[in-house]
PDB file of C-alpha atoms in Angstrom:
ATOM      1  CA  MET A   1     -19.359   3.390  46.041  1.00 92.00           C
ATOM      2  CA  ILE A   2     -15.917   1.820  46.374  1.00 95.00           C
ATOM      3  CA  ARG A   3     -12.987   4.047  47.821  1.00 96.00           C
ATOM      4  CA  LEU A   4      -9.816   3.183  49.081  1.00 96.00           C
ATOM      5  CA  GLU A   5      -7.403   5.600  50.471  1.00 96.00           C
ATOM      6  CA  ASN A   6      -3.479   5.021  50.817  1.00 96.00           C
ATOM      7  CA  VAL A   7      -4.263   1.543  51.790  1.00 96.00           C
ATOM      8  CA  THR A   8      -1.338  -0.791  53.160  1.00 96.00           C
ATOM      9  CA  LYS A   9      -1.498  -4.677  53.780  1.00 96.00           C
ATOM     10  CA  ARG A  10       1.405  -6.061  55.400  1.00 95.00           C
ATOM     11  CA  TYR A  11       1.619 -10.014  56.250  1.00 90.00           C
ATOM     12  CA  LEU A  12       4.101 -11.695  57.956  1.00 89.00           C
ATOM     13  CA  MET A  13       5.972 -14.141  56.591  1.00 86.00           C
ATOM     14  CA  GLY A  14       8.436 -16.107  58.759  1.00 88.00           C
ATOM     15  CA  ASP A  15      11.020 -13.432  59.919  1.00 89.00           C
ATOM     16  CA  ASN A  16      10.139 -10.883  56.969  1.00 91.00           C
ATOM     17  CA  VAL A  17       7.382  -8.359  56.561  1.00 90.00           C
ATOM     18  CA  VAL A  18       5.806  -8.085  53.282  1.00 89.00           C
ATOM     19  CA  LYS A  19       4.043  -5.280  51.818  1.00 92.00           C
ATOM     20  CA  ALA A  20       1.354  -6.587  49.711  1.00 95.00           C
ATOM     21  CA  LEU A  21      -0.484  -3.413  49.135  1.00 96.00           C
ATOM     22  CA  ASP A  22       1.663   0.059  49.397  1.00 95.00           C
ATOM     23  CA  GLY A  23      -0.213   3.175  49.290  1.00 95.00           C
ATOM     24  CA  ILE A  24      -3.560   2.480  47.041  1.00 96.00           C
ATOM     25  CA  ASP A  25      -5.656   5.202  45.981  1.00 97.00           C
ATOM     26  CA  ILE A  26      -8.983   3.673  43.966  1.00 97.00           C
ATOM     27  CA  ASN A  27     -12.407   5.418  43.824  1.00 96.00           C
ATOM     28  CA  ILE A  28     -14.896   2.804  41.953  1.00 97.00           C
ATOM     29  CA  ASN A  29     -18.064   4.256  41.029  1.00 96.00           C
ATOM     30  CA  GLU A  30     -21.297   2.246  41.177  1.00 96.00           C
ATOM     31  CA  GLY A  31     -22.359   1.024  37.679  1.00 96.00           C
ATOM     32  CA  GLU A  32     -18.448   0.806  36.517  1.00 97.00           C
ATOM     33  CA  MET A  33     -16.765  -2.446  34.209  1.00 97.00           C
ATOM     34  CA  VAL A  34     -13.286  -2.285  35.905  1.00 97.00           C
ATOM     35  CA  ALA A  35     -10.078  -4.620  35.681  1.00 97.00           C
ATOM     36  CA  ILE A  36      -7.735  -4.907  38.057  1.00 97.00           C
ATOM     37  CA  VAL A  37      -4.572  -5.995  36.165  1.00 96.00           C
ATOM     38  CA  GLY A  38      -0.736  -6.700  36.677  1.00 94.00           C
ATOM     39  CA  PRO A  39       1.831  -9.532  36.885  1.00 91.00           C
ATOM     40  CA  SER A  40       1.993 -12.383  39.467  1.00 88.00           C
ATOM     41  CA  GLY A  41       2.895 -11.210  42.909  1.00 89.00           C
ATOM     42  CA  SER A  42       1.595  -7.233  42.046  1.00 94.00           C
ATOM     43  CA  GLY A  43      -1.053  -7.410  44.927  1.00 94.00           C
ATOM     44  CA  LYS A  44      -3.812  -7.807  42.400  1.00 93.00           C
ATOM     45  CA  SER A  45      -5.215 -10.836  44.841  1.00 92.00           C
ATOM     46  CA  THR A  46      -4.929  -9.087  47.857  1.00 94.00           C
ATOM     47  CA  LEU A  47      -6.520  -6.269  46.533  1.00 95.00           C
ATOM     48  CA  MET A  48      -9.771  -8.245  45.329  1.00 94.00           C
ATOM     49  CA  ASN A  49      -9.408 -10.374  49.177  1.00 93.00           C
ATOM     50  CA  ILE A  50      -9.833  -6.260  50.596  1.00 94.00           C
ATOM     51  CA  ILE A  51     -12.616  -5.315  48.419  1.00 95.00           C
ATOM     52  CA  GLY A  52     -14.446  -8.467  48.422  1.00 95.00           C
ATOM     53  CA  CYS A  53     -14.218  -8.118  52.999  1.00 94.00           C
ATOM     54  CA  LEU A  54     -12.302 -11.471  52.529  1.00 92.00           C
ATOM     55  CA  ASP A  55      -9.613  -9.372  54.166  1.00 91.00           C
ATOM     56  CA  VAL A  56      -8.940  -6.474  55.974  1.00 91.00           C
ATOM     57  CA  VAL A  57      -6.659  -3.385  55.701  1.00 93.00           C
ATOM     58  CA  THR A  58      -3.106  -3.085  57.672  1.00 93.00           C
ATOM     59  CA  ASP A  59      -3.654   1.108  57.376  1.00 94.00           C
ATOM     60  CA  GLY A  60      -5.425   3.134  55.264  1.00 95.00           C
ATOM     61  CA  LEU A  61      -8.979   3.492  54.857  1.00 94.00           C
ATOM     62  CA  TYR A  62     -11.778   1.496  53.011  1.00 95.00           C
ATOM     63  CA  GLU A  63     -15.252   2.521  52.370  1.00 95.00           C
ATOM     64  CA  LEU A  64     -18.245   0.574  51.102  1.00 94.00           C
ATOM     65  CA  ASN A  65     -20.530   2.823  50.250  1.00 90.00           C
ATOM     66  CA  LYS A  66     -19.163   5.115  52.292  1.00 89.00           C
ATOM     67  CA  ILE A  67     -19.015   3.157  55.666  1.00 89.00           C
ATOM     68  CA  SER A  68     -15.672   2.289  56.512  1.00 91.00           C
ATOM     69  CA  ILE A  69     -14.735  -1.241  57.243  1.00 87.00           C
ATOM     70  CA  LYS A  70     -11.938  -0.897  58.889  1.00 82.00           C
ATOM     71  CA  ASP A  71     -13.038  -2.614  62.205  1.00 82.00           C
ATOM     72  CA  TYR A  72     -15.899  -4.662  61.244  1.00 88.00           C
ATOM     73  CA  ASP A  73     -15.315  -8.293  62.822  1.00 90.00           C
ATOM     74  CA  GLN A  74     -15.831 -11.535  61.092  1.00 91.00           C
ATOM     75  CA  ASP A  75     -19.245 -11.810  61.103  1.00 91.00           C
ATOM     76  CA  GLU A  76     -20.148  -8.846  59.778  1.00 92.00           C
ATOM     77  CA  LEU A  77     -18.020  -8.664  57.082  1.00 92.00           C
ATOM     78  CA  ALA A  78     -19.494 -12.440  56.037  1.00 90.00           C
ATOM     79  CA  ASP A  79     -23.008 -10.443  56.260  1.00 89.00           C
ATOM     80  CA  ILE A  80     -21.135  -7.908  53.536  1.00 91.00           C
ATOM     81  CA  ARG A  81     -20.066 -10.531  51.477  1.00 90.00           C
ATOM     82  CA  ASN A  82     -23.300 -12.346  51.384  1.00 88.00           C
ATOM     83  CA  GLN A  83     -25.359  -9.425  50.972  1.00 89.00           C
ATOM     84  CA  GLN A  84     -23.549  -6.868  48.751  1.00 93.00           C
ATOM     85  CA  ILE A  85     -21.012  -9.098  46.474  1.00 95.00           C
ATOM     86  CA  GLY A  86     -21.085 -11.654  44.113  1.00 95.00           C
ATOM     87  CA  PHE A  87     -18.224 -13.697  43.810  1.00 95.00           C
ATOM     88  CA  VAL A  88     -17.032 -15.468  40.196  1.00 95.00           C
ATOM     89  CA  PHE A  89     -13.904 -17.519  40.411  1.00 90.00           C
ATOM     90  CA  GLN A  90     -11.468 -19.308  38.103  1.00 89.00           C
ATOM     91  CA  GLN A  91     -11.973 -22.698  39.041  1.00 90.00           C
ATOM     92  CA  PHE A  92     -15.811 -22.124  39.568  1.00 90.00           C
ATOM     93  CA  ASN A  93     -15.772 -23.689  42.948  1.00 92.00           C
ATOM     94  CA  LEU A  94     -18.957 -25.595  42.333  1.00 95.00           C
ATOM     95  CA  LEU A  95     -20.145 -28.284  44.410  1.00 95.00           C
ATOM     96  CA  ASN A  96     -20.008 -31.468  42.334  1.00 95.00           C
ATOM     97  CA  ASN A  97     -22.556 -33.640  44.521  1.00 96.00           C
ATOM     98  CA  PHE A  98     -25.165 -30.744  43.912  1.00 96.00           C
ATOM     99  CA  THR A  99     -27.053 -30.076  40.312  1.00 97.00           C
ATOM    100  CA  ALA A 100     -26.172 -26.670  39.021  1.00 97.00           C
ATOM    101  CA  ILE A 101     -30.007 -25.484  40.809  1.00 97.00           C
ATOM    102  CA  GLU A 102     -28.969 -26.502  44.215  1.00 96.00           C
ATOM    103  CA  ASN A 103     -25.648 -24.684  43.497  1.00 96.00           C
ATOM    104  CA  VAL A 104     -27.286 -21.203  42.454  1.00 96.00           C
ATOM    105  CA  MET A 105     -29.519 -21.337  45.919  1.00 95.00           C
ATOM    106  CA  MET A 106     -27.070 -22.073  48.406  1.00 91.00           C
ATOM    107  CA  PRO A 107     -26.517 -18.771  49.142  1.00 89.00           C
ATOM    108  CA  MET A 108     -30.140 -18.418  49.749  1.00 90.00           C
ATOM    109  CA  THR A 109     -29.952 -20.310  52.174  1.00 83.00           C
ATOM    110  CA  TYR A 110     -27.378 -18.266  54.155  1.00 78.00           C
ATOM    111  CA  ALA A 111     -29.850 -15.602  53.579  1.00 76.00           C
ATOM    112  CA  LYS A 112     -32.791 -17.771  55.203  1.00 79.00           C
ATOM    113  CA  LEU A 113     -35.084 -17.435  52.177  1.00 82.00           C
ATOM    114  CA  PRO A 114     -37.808 -19.638  52.144  1.00 89.00           C
ATOM    115  CA  LYS A 115     -36.915 -23.375  50.245  1.00 91.00           C
ATOM    116  CA  GLN A 116     -39.819 -22.123  47.318  1.00 94.00           C
ATOM    117  CA  LYS A 117     -38.268 -18.592  46.900  1.00 93.00           C
ATOM    118  CA  ARG A 118     -34.648 -19.846  46.227  1.00 94.00           C
ATOM    119  CA  GLU A 119     -35.621 -22.456  43.953  1.00 95.00           C
ATOM    120  CA  GLU A 120     -38.190 -19.668  42.214  1.00 96.00           C
ATOM    121  CA  LYS A 121     -35.097 -17.344  42.093  1.00 95.00           C
ATOM    122  CA  ALA A 122     -32.564 -19.901  40.999  1.00 96.00           C
ATOM    123  CA  GLU A 123     -34.679 -21.225  37.995  1.00 96.00           C
ATOM    124  CA  GLU A 124     -35.292 -17.339  36.708  1.00 96.00           C
ATOM    125  CA  LEU A 125     -31.166 -16.468  37.357  1.00 96.00           C
ATOM    126  CA  LEU A 126     -30.016 -19.867  35.352  1.00 96.00           C
ATOM    127  CA  ASN A 127     -32.571 -18.864  32.585  1.00 95.00           C
ATOM    128  CA  LEU A 128     -31.346 -15.653  32.817  1.00 93.00           C
ATOM    129  CA  VAL A 129     -27.562 -17.053  31.957  1.00 93.00           C
ATOM    130  CA  GLY A 130     -29.320 -19.522  29.165  1.00 93.00           C
ATOM    131  CA  LEU A 131     -29.223 -22.505  31.250  1.00 95.00           C
ATOM    132  CA  GLY A 132     -32.329 -23.303  32.138  1.00 94.00           C
ATOM    133  CA  ASP A 133     -32.560 -26.852  30.479  1.00 96.00           C
ATOM    134  CA  ARG A 134     -29.172 -27.826  32.659  1.00 95.00           C
ATOM    135  CA  MET A 135     -30.531 -27.043  36.169  1.00 96.00           C
ATOM    136  CA  ASP A 136     -30.519 -30.730  37.291  1.00 97.00           C
ATOM    137  CA  HIS A 137     -27.132 -31.346  35.797  1.00 97.00           C
ATOM    138  CA  LYS A 138     -24.102 -31.442  37.946  1.00 97.00           C
ATOM    139  CA  PRO A 139     -21.060 -29.949  37.338  1.00 96.00           C
ATOM    140  CA  THR A 140     -19.375 -32.890  36.368  1.00 95.00           C
ATOM    141  CA  GLU A 141     -22.136 -33.092  33.304  1.00 97.00           C
ATOM    142  CA  LEU A 142     -21.601 -29.480  32.471  1.00 96.00           C
ATOM    143  CA  SER A 143     -19.241 -27.652  30.107  1.00 95.00           C
ATOM    144  CA  GLY A 144     -16.153 -25.507  31.462  1.00 94.00           C
ATOM    145  CA  GLY A 145     -18.091 -22.744  30.010  1.00 94.00           C
ATOM    146  CA  GLN A 146     -21.960 -23.783  31.554  1.00 95.00           C
ATOM    147  CA  GLN A 147     -19.811 -24.457  35.060  1.00 95.00           C
ATOM    148  CA  GLN A 148     -18.651 -21.062  34.676  1.00 94.00           C
ATOM    149  CA  ARG A 149     -22.316 -19.645  33.915  1.00 95.00           C
ATOM    150  CA  VAL A 150     -23.709 -21.329  37.045  1.00 96.00           C
ATOM    151  CA  SER A 151     -21.091 -19.876  38.735  1.00 96.00           C
ATOM    152  CA  ILE A 152     -22.512 -16.783  37.647  1.00 96.00           C
ATOM    153  CA  ALA A 153     -25.954 -17.440  38.605  1.00 96.00           C
ATOM    154  CA  ARG A 154     -24.904 -18.380  41.876  1.00 95.00           C
ATOM    155  CA  ALA A 155     -22.964 -14.783  42.441  1.00 95.00           C
ATOM    156  CA  LEU A 156     -26.056 -13.257  41.589  1.00 95.00           C
ATOM    157  CA  ALA A 157     -28.191 -15.038  44.215  1.00 93.00           C
ATOM    158  CA  ASN A 158     -28.641 -12.643  46.724  1.00 91.00           C
ATOM    159  CA  ASN A 159     -28.704  -9.409  43.820  1.00 93.00           C
ATOM    160  CA  PRO A 160     -25.511  -8.267  45.220  1.00 94.00           C
ATOM    161  CA  ALA A 161     -24.707  -4.545  43.416  1.00 94.00           C
ATOM    162  CA  ILE A 162     -21.026  -5.987  42.660  1.00 96.00           C
ATOM    163  CA  ILE A 163     -19.746  -8.978  41.074  1.00 97.00           C
ATOM    164  CA  LEU A 164     -16.157  -9.319  42.037  1.00 96.00           C
ATOM    165  CA  ALA A 165     -14.240 -11.854  39.251  1.00 96.00           C
ATOM    166  CA  ASP A 166     -10.990 -13.482  39.663  1.00 94.00           C
ATOM    167  CA  GLU A 167      -9.567 -14.725  36.827  1.00 94.00           C
ATOM    168  CA  PRO A 168     -12.963 -15.502  35.279  1.00 93.00           C
ATOM    169  CA  THR A 169     -11.775 -17.089  32.133  1.00 92.00           C
ATOM    170  CA  GLY A 170      -8.655 -18.241  33.142  1.00 90.00           C
ATOM    171  CA  ALA A 171      -9.899 -21.853  32.572  1.00 89.00           C
ATOM    172  CA  LEU A 172     -11.739 -21.672  29.464  1.00 92.00           C
ATOM    173  CA  ASP A 173     -11.062 -21.414  25.722  1.00 91.00           C
ATOM    174  CA  THR A 174     -10.527 -18.533  24.301  1.00 91.00           C
ATOM    175  CA  ALA A 175     -14.275 -18.951  22.457  1.00 92.00           C
ATOM    176  CA  THR A 176     -15.763 -19.830  25.586  1.00 92.00           C
ATOM    177  CA  GLY A 177     -14.409 -17.012  27.845  1.00 93.00           C
ATOM    178  CA  HIS A 178     -15.713 -14.510  25.565  1.00 93.00           C
ATOM    179  CA  GLU A 179     -19.130 -16.060  26.217  1.00 93.00           C
ATOM    180  CA  VAL A 180     -18.250 -15.909  30.168  1.00 93.00           C
ATOM    181  CA  LEU A 181     -17.646 -12.105  29.608  1.00 95.00           C
ATOM    182  CA  ASN A 182     -20.231 -11.254  27.330  1.00 94.00           C
ATOM    183  CA  GLN A 183     -22.134 -12.490  30.474  1.00 94.00           C
ATOM    184  CA  LEU A 184     -20.621 -10.197  32.258  1.00 96.00           C
ATOM    185  CA  LYS A 185     -20.861  -7.345  30.250  1.00 95.00           C
ATOM    186  CA  LYS A 186     -24.834  -7.778  30.003  1.00 94.00           C
ATOM    187  CA  LEU A 187     -24.738  -8.085  34.137  1.00 95.00           C
ATOM    188  CA  ASN A 188     -22.623  -4.551  33.711  1.00 95.00           C
ATOM    189  CA  GLN A 189     -25.352  -2.762  31.394  1.00 95.00           C
ATOM    190  CA  GLY A 190     -27.963  -4.279  33.849  1.00 94.00           C
ATOM    191  CA  GLY A 191     -26.645  -1.543  36.302  1.00 95.00           C
ATOM    192  CA  LYS A 192     -24.253  -4.250  38.604  1.00 96.00           C
ATOM    193  CA  THR A 193     -20.639  -3.190  39.341  1.00 97.00           C
ATOM    194  CA  VAL A 194     -18.310  -5.891  37.439  1.00 97.00           C
ATOM    195  CA  ILE A 195     -14.509  -5.624  39.081  1.00 97.00           C
ATOM    196  CA  ILE A 196     -12.562  -8.153  37.110  1.00 97.00           C
ATOM    197  CA  ILE A 197      -9.247  -9.520  38.385  1.00 96.00           C
ATOM    198  CA  THR A 198      -7.524 -10.850  35.553  1.00 95.00           C
ATOM    199  CA  HIS A 199      -3.491 -11.238  34.134  1.00 91.00           C
ATOM    200  CA  ASP A 200      -4.718 -11.019  30.775  1.00 91.00           C
ATOM    201  CA  LEU A 201      -4.855  -7.678  28.743  1.00 92.00           C
ATOM    202  CA  GLU A 202      -7.070  -8.916  26.301  1.00 92.00           C
ATOM    203  CA  VAL A 203      -9.590  -9.813  28.782  1.00 94.00           C
ATOM    204  CA  ALA A 204      -9.656  -6.304  30.288  1.00 95.00           C
ATOM    205  CA  LYS A 205      -9.907  -4.857  27.319  1.00 94.00           C
ATOM    206  CA  ASN A 206     -13.756  -5.908  27.577  1.00 93.00           C
ATOM    207  CA  THR A 207     -13.907  -3.065  30.375  1.00 96.00           C
ATOM    208  CA  ASN A 208     -14.675   0.537  30.511  1.00 95.00           C
ATOM    209  CA  ARG A 209     -11.185   1.111  32.678  1.00 97.00           C
ATOM    210  CA  ILE A 210      -8.034  -1.032  33.581  1.00 97.00           C
ATOM    211  CA  ILE A 211      -5.781  -0.423  36.982  1.00 97.00           C
ATOM    212  CA  THR A 212      -2.550  -1.955  36.181  1.00 97.00           C
ATOM    213  CA  LEU A 213      -0.990  -2.721  39.834  1.00 97.00           C
ATOM    214  CA  ARG A 214       3.144  -3.276  40.311  1.00 96.00           C
ATOM    215  CA  ASP A 215       5.034  -4.493  43.651  1.00 95.00           C
ATOM    216  CA  GLY A 216       1.741  -3.267  45.420  1.00 96.00           C
ATOM    217  CA  LYS A 217       1.301   0.095  43.732  1.00 96.00           C
ATOM    218  CA  VAL A 218      -1.579   1.439  41.201  1.00 97.00           C
ATOM    219  CA  ILE A 219       0.870   2.463  38.149  1.00 97.00           C
ATOM    220  CA  GLN A 220      -1.557   3.329  35.993  1.00 96.00           C
ATOM    221  CA  ASP A 221      -5.612   3.890  35.982  1.00 96.00           C
ATOM    222  CA  GLU A 222      -6.815   4.396  32.528  1.00 95.00           C
ATOM    223  CA  VAL A 223     -10.069   4.691  31.424  1.00 93.00           C
ATOM    224  CA  GLN A 224     -11.278   2.627  27.672  1.00 85.00           C
ATOM    225  CA  ASN A 225     -13.110   4.595  25.342  1.00 78.00           C
ATOM    226  CA  HIS A 226     -14.846   1.652  23.195  1.00 66.00           C
ATOM    227  CA  ALA A 227     -15.711   3.023  19.724  1.00 51.00           C
TER     228      ALA A 227
END
């Protein structure tokens, strides 16, 4: 489903060229649950941005569902993000003036779904994440864990095949973080490909495979056997 071959990403910072990714080779199959880990500056955020079509490679190949997206323009990348990838962020990124259901409906607005369909789907997704009784609450009226569950429901709005979660438990206490990870595991068991970017090895241990980056390179790619 996801194939990166000899992927390099360079940035110009002042007069210096910074190589954020340096010859990355990764394949991720449909239905996997994978953690991408590494210290700050290892390249994991850059890799997430490339997998999520928020950025493009400098050199190398990135194929999503066997289609190379190297030459896609911004509009084409935006279409892929909207249709194929659901994002979950550390800081939730919810709109504070909108209720939970309105936040979940937002991606469907871009997909031009009729209002009634958007409402029905958003209600269904909030029930799925256990927030059926909080639909009309704004983010400020919800706990951190509830906000992250709204953000998971929003990520599912257009039924993407891939969920890309960037430090999804980073702003949560341990118990709430476990709830959110369990929610992501359930989605994976339901057939979604789940990719978690994290610096926390305890979070990574909840996945089936850990890819470790350092200095823009993959230094380990290990399948985990959960007994």
